[in-house]
mmCIF file of C-alpha atoms in Angstrom:
data_model
loop_
_atom_site.group_PDB
_atom_site.id
_atom_site.type_symbol
_atom_site.label_atom_id
_atom_site.label_comp_id
_atom_site.label_asym_id
_atom_site.label_seq_id
_atom_site.Cartn_x
_atom_site.Cartn_y
_atom_site.Cartn_z
ATOM 1 C CA MET A 153 35.506 -10.147 13.844
ATOM 2 C CA ALA A 154 35.029 -8.172 17.056
ATOM 3 C CA GLY A 155 31.606 -6.913 18.029
ATOM 4 C CA ILE A 156 30.609 -3.381 17.068
ATOM 5 C CA ASP A 157 27.875 -1.006 18.234
ATOM 6 C CA LEU A 158 26.389 0.252 14.985
ATOM 7 C CA TYR A 159 24.158 3.174 15.774
ATOM 8 C CA ALA A 160 24.889 4.609 19.224
ATOM 9 C CA PRO A 161 27.340 4.288 22.130
ATOM 10 C CA ARG A 162 26.415 1.580 24.637
ATOM 11 C CA PRO A 163 25.826 2.948 28.168
ATOM 12 C CA GLU A 164 27.369 1.042 31.058
ATOM 13 C CA LYS A 165 23.931 0.246 32.482
ATOM 14 C CA ALA A 166 22.694 -1.260 29.186
ATOM 15 C CA ARG A 167 21.846 -4.947 28.818
ATOM 16 C CA ARG A 168 22.502 -6.965 25.675
ATOM 17 C CA THR A 169 20.167 -9.752 24.513
ATOM 18 C CA TRP A 170 21.849 -13.096 23.797
ATOM 19 C CA THR A 171 22.100 -13.916 20.095
ATOM 20 C CA TRP A 172 19.777 -16.923 20.002
ATOM 21 C CA ALA A 173 17.298 -15.134 22.234
ATOM 22 C CA ALA A 174 17.342 -12.137 19.868
ATOM 23 C CA ILE A 175 16.553 -14.381 16.886
ATOM 24 C CA VAL A 176 13.657 -16.073 18.687
ATOM 25 C CA LEU A 177 12.347 -12.805 20.125
ATOM 26 C CA THR A 178 12.384 -11.149 16.703
ATOM 27 C CA ILE A 179 10.091 -13.839 15.313
ATOM 28 C CA VAL A 180 7.898 -13.893 18.443
ATOM 29 C CA PHE A 181 7.531 -10.105 18.505
ATOM 30 C CA ILE A 182 6.486 -10.067 14.831
ATOM 31 C CA ILE A 183 3.857 -12.751 15.481
ATOM 32 C CA LEU A 184 2.531 -11.062 18.637
ATOM 33 C CA GLY A 185 2.401 -7.701 16.896
ATOM 34 C CA GLN A 186 -0.014 -9.071 14.300
ATOM 35 C CA ILE A 187 -2.687 -9.961 16.851
ATOM 36 C CA PRO A 188 -4.152 -6.404 16.958
ATOM 37 C CA VAL A 189 -4.676 -6.329 13.190
ATOM 38 C CA VAL A 190 -6.512 -9.664 13.258
ATOM 39 C CA ILE A 191 -8.792 -8.347 16.010
ATOM 40 C CA ALA A 192 -9.367 -5.020 14.251
ATOM 41 C CA MET A 193 -10.053 -6.520 10.836
ATOM 42 C CA THR A 194 -12.436 -9.083 12.294
ATOM 43 C CA TRP A 195 -14.299 -6.391 14.227
ATOM 44 C CA LEU A 196 -14.515 -4.151 11.137
ATOM 45 C CA LYS A 197 -15.524 -7.132 8.969
ATOM 46 C CA LEU A 198 -12.724 -6.462 6.508
ATOM 47 C CA PRO A 199 -10.883 -9.230 4.639
ATOM 48 C CA LEU A 200 -7.588 -10.488 6.053
ATOM 49 C CA ALA A 201 -6.176 -10.668 2.535
ATOM 50 C CA THR A 202 -4.668 -8.083 0.215
ATOM 51 C CA GLY A 203 -6.052 -6.877 -3.101
ATOM 52 C CA ILE A 204 -9.747 -7.101 -2.165
ATOM 53 C CA ASP A 205 -10.519 -3.838 -0.345
ATOM 54 C CA TRP A 206 -8.148 -0.854 -0.227
ATOM 55 C CA ARG A 207 -9.249 -0.069 3.334
ATOM 56 C CA ALA A 208 -8.110 -3.506 4.413
ATOM 57 C CA ASP A 209 -4.829 -3.077 2.537
ATOM 58 C CA ALA A 210 -4.131 0.255 4.241
ATOM 59 C CA LEU A 211 -5.106 -0.961 7.713
ATOM 60 C CA MET A 212 -2.996 -4.103 7.460
ATOM 61 C CA LEU A 213 0.000 -1.930 6.607
ATOM 62 C CA LEU A 214 -0.710 0.627 9.334
ATOM 63 C CA PHE A 215 -1.140 -2.146 11.889
ATOM 64 C CA PHE A 216 2.531 -3.021 11.554
ATOM 65 C CA ALA A 217 2.922 -0.273 14.167
ATOM 66 C CA PRO A 218 2.297 -2.587 17.179
ATOM 67 C CA ILE A 219 5.251 -4.706 16.043
ATOM 68 C CA ALA A 220 7.500 -1.641 16.088
ATOM 69 C CA LEU A 221 6.136 -0.688 19.505
ATOM 70 C CA ILE A 222 7.104 -4.072 20.949
ATOM 71 C CA PHE A 223 10.692 -3.672 19.733
ATOM 72 C CA PHE A 224 10.854 -0.162 21.195
ATOM 73 C CA LEU A 225 9.531 -1.383 24.543
ATOM 74 C CA TRP A 226 12.014 -4.268 24.682
ATOM 75 C CA THR A 227 14.872 -1.898 23.890
ATOM 76 C CA PHE A 228 13.730 0.632 26.501
ATOM 77 C CA LEU A 229 12.707 -1.708 29.300
ATOM 78 C CA PHE A 230 15.062 -4.675 28.993
ATOM 79 C CA GLU A 231 18.127 -3.414 27.155
ATOM 80 C CA ARG A 232 17.896 0.005 28.856
ATOM 81 C CA ARG A 233 18.694 1.916 25.685
ATOM 82 C CA GLY A 234 16.979 4.643 23.681
ATOM 83 C CA VAL A 235 15.824 4.980 20.086
ATOM 84 C CA GLY A 236 19.374 5.730 18.973
ATOM 85 C CA ALA A 237 20.292 2.096 19.639
ATOM 86 C CA LEU A 238 17.809 1.059 16.937
ATOM 87 C CA GLY A 239 19.301 3.468 14.430
ATOM 88 C CA PHE A 240 17.162 6.574 14.951
ATOM 89 C CA ASN A 241 20.057 8.914 15.610
ATOM 90 C CA ARG A 242 20.902 12.393 14.352
ATOM 91 C CA GLY A 243 20.387 13.675 10.816
ATOM 92 C CA GLY A 244 17.083 11.852 10.420
ATOM 93 C CA LEU A 245 15.175 14.166 8.060
ATOM 94 C CA LYS A 246 17.971 14.476 5.496
ATOM 95 C CA ARG A 247 18.661 10.738 5.523
ATOM 96 C CA TYR A 248 14.964 9.886 5.319
ATOM 97 C CA LEU A 249 14.269 12.133 2.333
ATOM 98 C CA ARG A 250 17.379 10.841 0.577
ATOM 99 C CA GLY A 251 16.275 7.263 1.273
ATOM 100 C CA LEU A 252 12.859 7.953 -0.258
ATOM 101 C CA ALA A 253 14.458 9.349 -3.403
ATOM 102 C CA ILE A 254 16.893 6.441 -3.751
ATOM 103 C CA GLY A 255 14.157 3.879 -3.085
ATOM 104 C CA PHE A 256 11.924 5.417 -5.747
ATOM 105 C CA GLY A 257 14.885 5.444 -8.126
ATOM 106 C CA PHE A 258 15.715 1.769 -7.578
ATOM 107 C CA ALA A 259 12.070 0.748 -8.032
ATOM 108 C CA ALA A 260 11.781 2.809 -11.210
ATOM 109 C CA ALA A 261 14.997 1.236 -12.531
ATOM 110 C CA ALA A 262 13.707 -2.295 -11.926
ATOM 111 C CA ILE A 263 10.289 -1.586 -13.444
ATOM 112 C CA GLY A 264 11.820 0.304 -16.355
ATOM 113 C CA GLY A 265 14.227 -2.533 -17.050
ATOM 114 C CA ILE A 266 11.428 -5.097 -17.116
ATOM 115 C CA TRP A 267 9.379 -2.856 -19.416
ATOM 116 C CA LEU A 268 12.318 -2.407 -21.790
ATOM 117 C CA ALA A 269 12.777 -6.195 -21.819
ATOM 118 C CA GLY A 270 9.183 -6.544 -23.028
ATOM 119 C CA GLY A 271 7.740 -7.681 -19.721
ATOM 120 C CA TYR A 272 5.109 -4.955 -19.260
ATOM 121 C CA THR A 273 2.619 -3.023 -21.301
ATOM 122 C CA ILE A 274 0.658 0.036 -20.174
ATOM 123 C CA GLU A 275 -2.927 -0.957 -19.416
ATOM 124 C CA SER A 276 -4.144 2.513 -18.389
ATOM 125 C CA PHE A 277 -2.916 5.836 -17.059
ATOM 126 C CA GLY A 278 -3.963 4.862 -13.542
ATOM 127 C CA ALA A 279 -5.163 7.569 -11.179
ATOM 128 C CA TRP A 280 -4.499 10.322 -13.710
ATOM 129 C CA GLY A 281 -7.030 8.772 -16.046
ATOM 130 C CA GLU A 282 -9.684 9.459 -13.383
ATOM 131 C CA PRO A 283 -8.311 12.434 -11.393
ATOM 132 C CA ARG A 284 -10.931 12.678 -8.631
ATOM 133 C CA LEU A 285 -10.384 13.181 -4.904
ATOM 134 C CA MET A 286 -11.592 9.689 -4.024
ATOM 135 C CA THR A 287 -9.123 8.249 -6.511
ATOM 136 C CA PHE A 288 -6.211 9.624 -4.483
ATOM 137 C CA VAL A 289 -7.536 8.877 -0.980
ATOM 138 C CA PRO A 290 -6.709 5.138 -1.213
ATOM 139 C CA ILE A 291 -3.275 5.980 -2.632
ATOM 140 C CA ALA A 292 -2.538 8.365 0.253
ATOM 141 C CA ALA A 293 -3.765 5.839 2.831
ATOM 142 C CA ILE A 294 -1.620 3.076 1.356
ATOM 143 C CA PHE A 295 1.393 5.395 1.178
ATOM 144 C CA ALA A 296 0.993 6.124 4.897
ATOM 145 C CA GLY A 297 0.667 2.404 5.504
ATOM 146 C CA PHE A 298 3.864 1.629 3.620
ATOM 147 C CA LEU A 299 5.724 4.277 5.623
ATOM 148 C CA VAL A 300 4.788 2.317 8.748
ATOM 149 C CA GLN A 301 5.289 -1.149 7.261
ATOM 150 C CA GLY A 302 8.678 -0.444 5.704
ATOM 151 C CA ALA A 303 9.995 1.196 8.858
ATOM 152 C CA THR A 304 8.703 -1.623 11.054
ATOM 153 C CA GLU A 305 10.441 -4.344 9.060
ATOM 154 C CA GLU A 306 13.670 -2.362 9.237
ATOM 155 C CA ILE A 307 13.303 -1.791 12.979
ATOM 156 C CA ALA A 308 12.921 -5.534 13.450
ATOM 157 C CA MET A 309 15.649 -6.704 11.058
ATOM 158 C CA ARG A 310 18.338 -4.035 10.800
ATOM 159 C CA GLY A 311 17.472 -1.863 13.795
ATOM 160 C CA TYR A 312 17.179 -4.640 16.362
ATOM 161 C CA LEU A 313 18.360 -8.053 15.170
ATOM 162 C CA MET A 314 21.346 -7.019 13.063
ATOM 163 C CA GLN A 315 22.702 -4.546 15.592
ATOM 164 C CA VAL A 316 22.329 -6.971 18.515
ATOM 165 C CA VAL A 317 24.152 -9.757 16.657
ATOM 166 C CA ALA A 318 26.787 -7.345 15.311
ATOM 167 C CA SER A 319 27.431 -6.020 18.814
ATOM 168 C CA ARG A 320 28.462 -9.529 19.882
ATOM 169 C CA HIS A 321 29.887 -11.150 16.762
ATOM 170 C CA GLY A 322 30.642 -8.422 14.222
ATOM 171 C CA ILE A 323 29.216 -7.062 10.978
ATOM 172 C CA TYR A 324 29.286 -10.246 8.902
ATOM 173 C CA TRP A 325 27.288 -12.275 11.414
ATOM 174 C CA GLY A 326 24.858 -9.406 11.913
ATOM 175 C CA ILE A 327 24.215 -9.103 8.185
ATOM 176 C CA GLY A 328 24.004 -12.863 7.622
ATOM 177 C CA ILE A 329 21.583 -13.681 10.425
ATOM 178 C CA SER A 330 19.255 -10.734 9.817
ATOM 179 C CA MET A 331 19.234 -11.476 6.084
ATOM 180 C CA LEU A 332 18.361 -15.133 6.710
ATOM 181 C CA VAL A 333 15.473 -14.333 9.072
ATOM 182 C CA PHE A 334 14.216 -11.604 6.716
ATOM 183 C CA SER A 335 14.174 -14.080 3.823
ATOM 184 C CA LEU A 336 12.392 -16.796 5.797
ATOM 185 C CA LEU A 337 9.616 -14.362 6.714
ATOM 186 C CA HIS A 338 8.825 -14.033 2.980
ATOM 187 C CA ALA A 339 9.088 -17.742 2.170
ATOM 188 C CA ALA A 340 5.335 -18.416 2.295
ATOM 189 C CA ASN A 341 4.160 -15.425 0.253
ATOM 190 C CA ILE A 342 3.302 -17.645 -2.731
ATOM 191 C CA PRO A 343 3.243 -21.452 -3.173
ATOM 192 C CA PRO A 344 6.601 -23.174 -3.827
ATOM 193 C CA SER A 345 7.650 -22.491 -7.418
ATOM 194 C CA LYS A 346 10.432 -21.209 -9.644
ATOM 195 C CA GLU A 347 9.112 -17.699 -9.074
ATOM 196 C CA LEU A 348 9.340 -18.123 -5.307
ATOM 197 C CA LEU A 349 12.906 -19.436 -5.521
ATOM 198 C CA LEU A 350 14.119 -16.488 -7.580
ATOM 199 C CA GLY A 351 12.022 -14.152 -5.451
ATOM 200 C CA LEU A 352 13.685 -15.401 -2.275
ATOM 201 C CA THR A 353 17.072 -15.036 -3.945
ATOM 202 C CA ASN A 354 16.242 -11.381 -4.502
ATOM 203 C CA ILE A 355 14.958 -11.069 -0.936
ATOM 204 C CA VAL A 356 18.393 -12.299 0.164
ATOM 205 C CA LEU A 357 19.994 -9.665 -2.075
ATOM 206 C CA VAL A 358 17.771 -6.865 -0.816
ATOM 207 C CA GLY A 359 18.411 -7.990 2.774
ATOM 208 C CA ILE A 360 22.148 -7.664 2.133
ATOM 209 C CA PHE A 361 21.599 -4.297 0.450
ATOM 210 C CA PHE A 362 19.500 -2.984 3.351
ATOM 211 C CA SER A 363 22.113 -4.144 5.847
ATOM 212 C CA LEU A 364 24.977 -2.501 3.965
ATOM 213 C CA TYR A 365 22.942 0.689 3.547
ATOM 214 C CA ALA A 366 22.270 0.864 7.289
ATOM 215 C CA VAL A 367 25.904 0.093 8.143
ATOM 216 C CA GLN A 368 27.210 2.636 5.631
ATOM 217 C CA GLU A 369 25.031 5.396 7.110
ATOM 218 C CA ARG A 370 25.298 4.061 10.687
ATOM 219 C CA SER A 371 21.600 4.895 10.866
ATOM 220 C CA LEU A 372 18.194 3.358 10.143
ATOM 221 C CA TRP A 373 16.502 6.476 8.780
ATOM 222 C CA GLY A 374 17.529 6.056 5.156
ATOM 223 C CA VAL A 375 16.859 2.352 4.857
ATOM 224 C CA CYS A 376 13.389 2.733 6.418
ATOM 225 C CA ALA A 377 12.521 5.275 3.745
ATOM 226 C CA TRP A 378 14.069 3.183 0.931
ATOM 227 C CA HIS A 379 12.031 0.133 1.927
ATOM 228 C CA SER A 380 8.782 2.125 2.075
ATOM 229 C CA ALA A 381 9.415 3.910 -1.229
ATOM 230 C CA TRP A 382 10.223 0.661 -3.041
ATOM 231 C CA ASN A 383 7.098 -1.140 -1.839
ATOM 232 C CA PHE A 384 4.826 1.834 -2.496
ATOM 233 C CA LEU A 385 6.039 2.520 -6.019
ATOM 234 C CA LEU A 386 5.732 -1.126 -7.046
ATOM 235 C CA GLY A 387 2.288 -1.744 -5.565
ATOM 236 C CA ALA A 388 0.555 1.640 -5.651
ATOM 237 C CA GLY A 389 2.680 3.400 -8.252
ATOM 238 C CA PHE A 390 2.657 0.798 -11.020
ATOM 239 C CA GLY A 391 0.036 -1.706 -9.836
ATOM 240 C CA VAL A 392 2.338 -4.731 -9.785
ATOM 241 C CA GLU A 393 2.825 -7.363 -7.090
ATOM 242 C CA VAL A 394 4.867 -6.635 -3.969
ATOM 243 C CA SER A 395 6.499 -9.915 -2.913
ATOM 244 C CA GLY A 396 3.538 -11.767 -4.389
ATOM 245 C CA GLN A 397 0.878 -9.499 -2.845
ATOM 246 C CA ASN A 398 -1.572 -7.301 -4.790
ATOM 247 C CA LEU A 399 -3.271 -4.069 -3.730
ATOM 248 C CA ASP A 400 -6.785 -2.794 -4.384
ATOM 249 C CA VAL A 401 -5.795 0.651 -5.654
ATOM 250 C CA LEU A 402 -5.713 2.532 -8.941
ATOM 251 C CA PRO A 403 -1.957 3.086 -9.493
ATOM 252 C CA LEU A 404 -0.549 6.586 -9.108
ATOM 253 C CA VAL A 405 1.924 6.557 -12.015
ATOM 254 C CA THR A 406 0.517 4.134 -14.578
ATOM 255 C CA ASP A 407 -1.195 0.755 -14.510
ATOM 256 C CA LEU A 408 1.126 -1.902 -15.903
ATOM 257 C CA LYS A 409 0.115 -5.326 -17.147
ATOM 258 C CA SER A 410 2.335 -8.326 -17.796
ATOM 259 C CA THR A 411 2.751 -9.158 -21.479
ATOM 260 C CA GLY A 412 3.160 -12.860 -20.789
ATOM 261 C CA ALA A 413 6.931 -12.662 -21.162
ATOM 262 C CA ASP A 414 9.134 -15.306 -19.525
ATOM 263 C CA TRP A 415 8.579 -15.543 -15.768
ATOM 264 C CA TRP A 416 12.216 -14.759 -15.012
ATOM 265 C CA ILE A 417 11.782 -11.372 -16.690
ATOM 266 C CA THR A 418 8.572 -10.315 -14.920
ATOM 267 C CA GLY A 419 8.930 -12.390 -11.743
ATOM 268 C CA GLY A 420 5.656 -14.186 -12.441
ATOM 269 C CA LYS A 421 3.334 -14.386 -9.443
ATOM 270 C CA PHE A 422 6.006 -12.971 -7.128
ATOM 271 C CA GLY A 423 6.111 -9.745 -9.116
ATOM 272 C CA PRO A 424 9.182 -7.730 -10.109
ATOM 273 C CA GLU A 425 10.980 -8.778 -6.938
ATOM 274 C CA GLY A 426 11.233 -12.190 -8.599
ATOM 275 C CA SER A 427 12.859 -10.845 -11.776
ATOM 276 C CA VAL A 428 16.486 -11.257 -12.823
ATOM 277 C CA ILE A 429 16.424 -7.591 -13.803
ATOM 278 C CA THR A 430 15.753 -6.719 -10.183
ATOM 279 C CA SER A 431 18.637 -9.030 -9.270
ATOM 280 C CA VAL A 432 20.949 -6.957 -11.457
ATOM 281 C CA VAL A 433 19.705 -3.672 -9.953
ATOM 282 C CA LEU A 434 20.282 -4.963 -6.414
ATOM 283 C CA ILE A 435 23.711 -6.413 -7.198
ATOM 284 C CA VAL A 436 24.784 -3.036 -8.591
ATOM 285 C CA GLY A 437 23.552 -1.383 -5.387
ATOM 286 C CA ILE A 438 25.393 -3.899 -3.205
ATOM 287 C CA ALA A 439 28.611 -3.479 -5.195
ATOM 288 C CA TYR A 440 28.411 0.298 -4.821
ATOM 289 C CA LEU A 441 27.992 0.089 -1.040
ATOM 290 C CA VAL A 442 30.842 -2.394 -0.700
ATOM 291 C CA LEU A 443 33.110 -0.101 -2.721
ATOM 292 C CA LYS A 444 32.042 2.778 -0.459
ATOM 293 C CA GLY A 445 33.375 0.819 2.525
ATOM 294 C CA ALA A 446 30.164 -0.481 4.115
ATOM 295 C CA LEU A 447 31.985 -3.632 5.268
ATOM 296 C CA ARG A 448 34.719 -1.563 6.926
ATOM 297 C CA PRO A 449 32.786 0.667 9.340
ATOM 298 C CA GLN A 450 34.561 2.777 11.923
ATOM 299 C CA THR A 451 34.565 1.181 15.361
ATOM 300 C CA VAL A 452 33.377 4.376 17.051
ATOM 301 C CA PRO A 453 29.559 4.621 16.879
ATOM 302 C CA PRO A 454 27.876 7.894 15.873
ATOM 303 C CA GLU A 455 26.464 10.251 18.468
ATOM 304 C CA ASP A 456 23.106 9.333 19.964
ATOM 305 C CA VAL A 457 20.052 11.550 19.604
#
């Protein structure tokens, strides 16, 4: 398949990173971008692990920002392109708000399905059981953090890597390579196990879904919001694991507890992202986007910002 510019026209002066270099740089940029958070957390004497201190949880999420900055700088300085090349083109507010709503809906569907299958019981009413100001401060801080974290992962995977590969080799290669790298970055979240295997299968599915979503909209706004909404509602909305990670926060919606049902229903230590019910939700989403023509995008890119 011929190459395609996904998000914005390519100026004549623009450079294009070679495919293998883009893969390596994506991983290197993500690693380099984590150095500031290690320095900050060490200086503040906060734990470099989730689920212990909500301040640490929020800061680790907010400190995804340096990773995004590196990708922006590379795009500006080396590739000689603007933010539109990474998917931040016109219609951002509408697409972002819609992405938040859809992301919340998908997360609620997955959690609701697991609950209906007997995987969860309500442990408490979460933040609404203790409605004080300081109950909601950690929730707000973590929400802000997830807005940064979700957007950063999408900038790296679908904004940069997928669009660079697609510009040379076409949509299928762009989706496949970005999905593979995205999955590998989650491969060490929990020790090797059945839960991890099914969890990574769902990470593959969500990587495909994110890619199709971005291609369908020819924009990154919506998928950034979807990613953030999904992570927030799982971790800070219902108090369950996000890709095997816990948060130190009283959940906003309700505090759910596993009933001890089969691991393939609840996802076990990986959380709902390791559940077959989540697999079904994601497959339905993928099928919808394929039927909408996400794999047959127009060759003319949308207008830049």
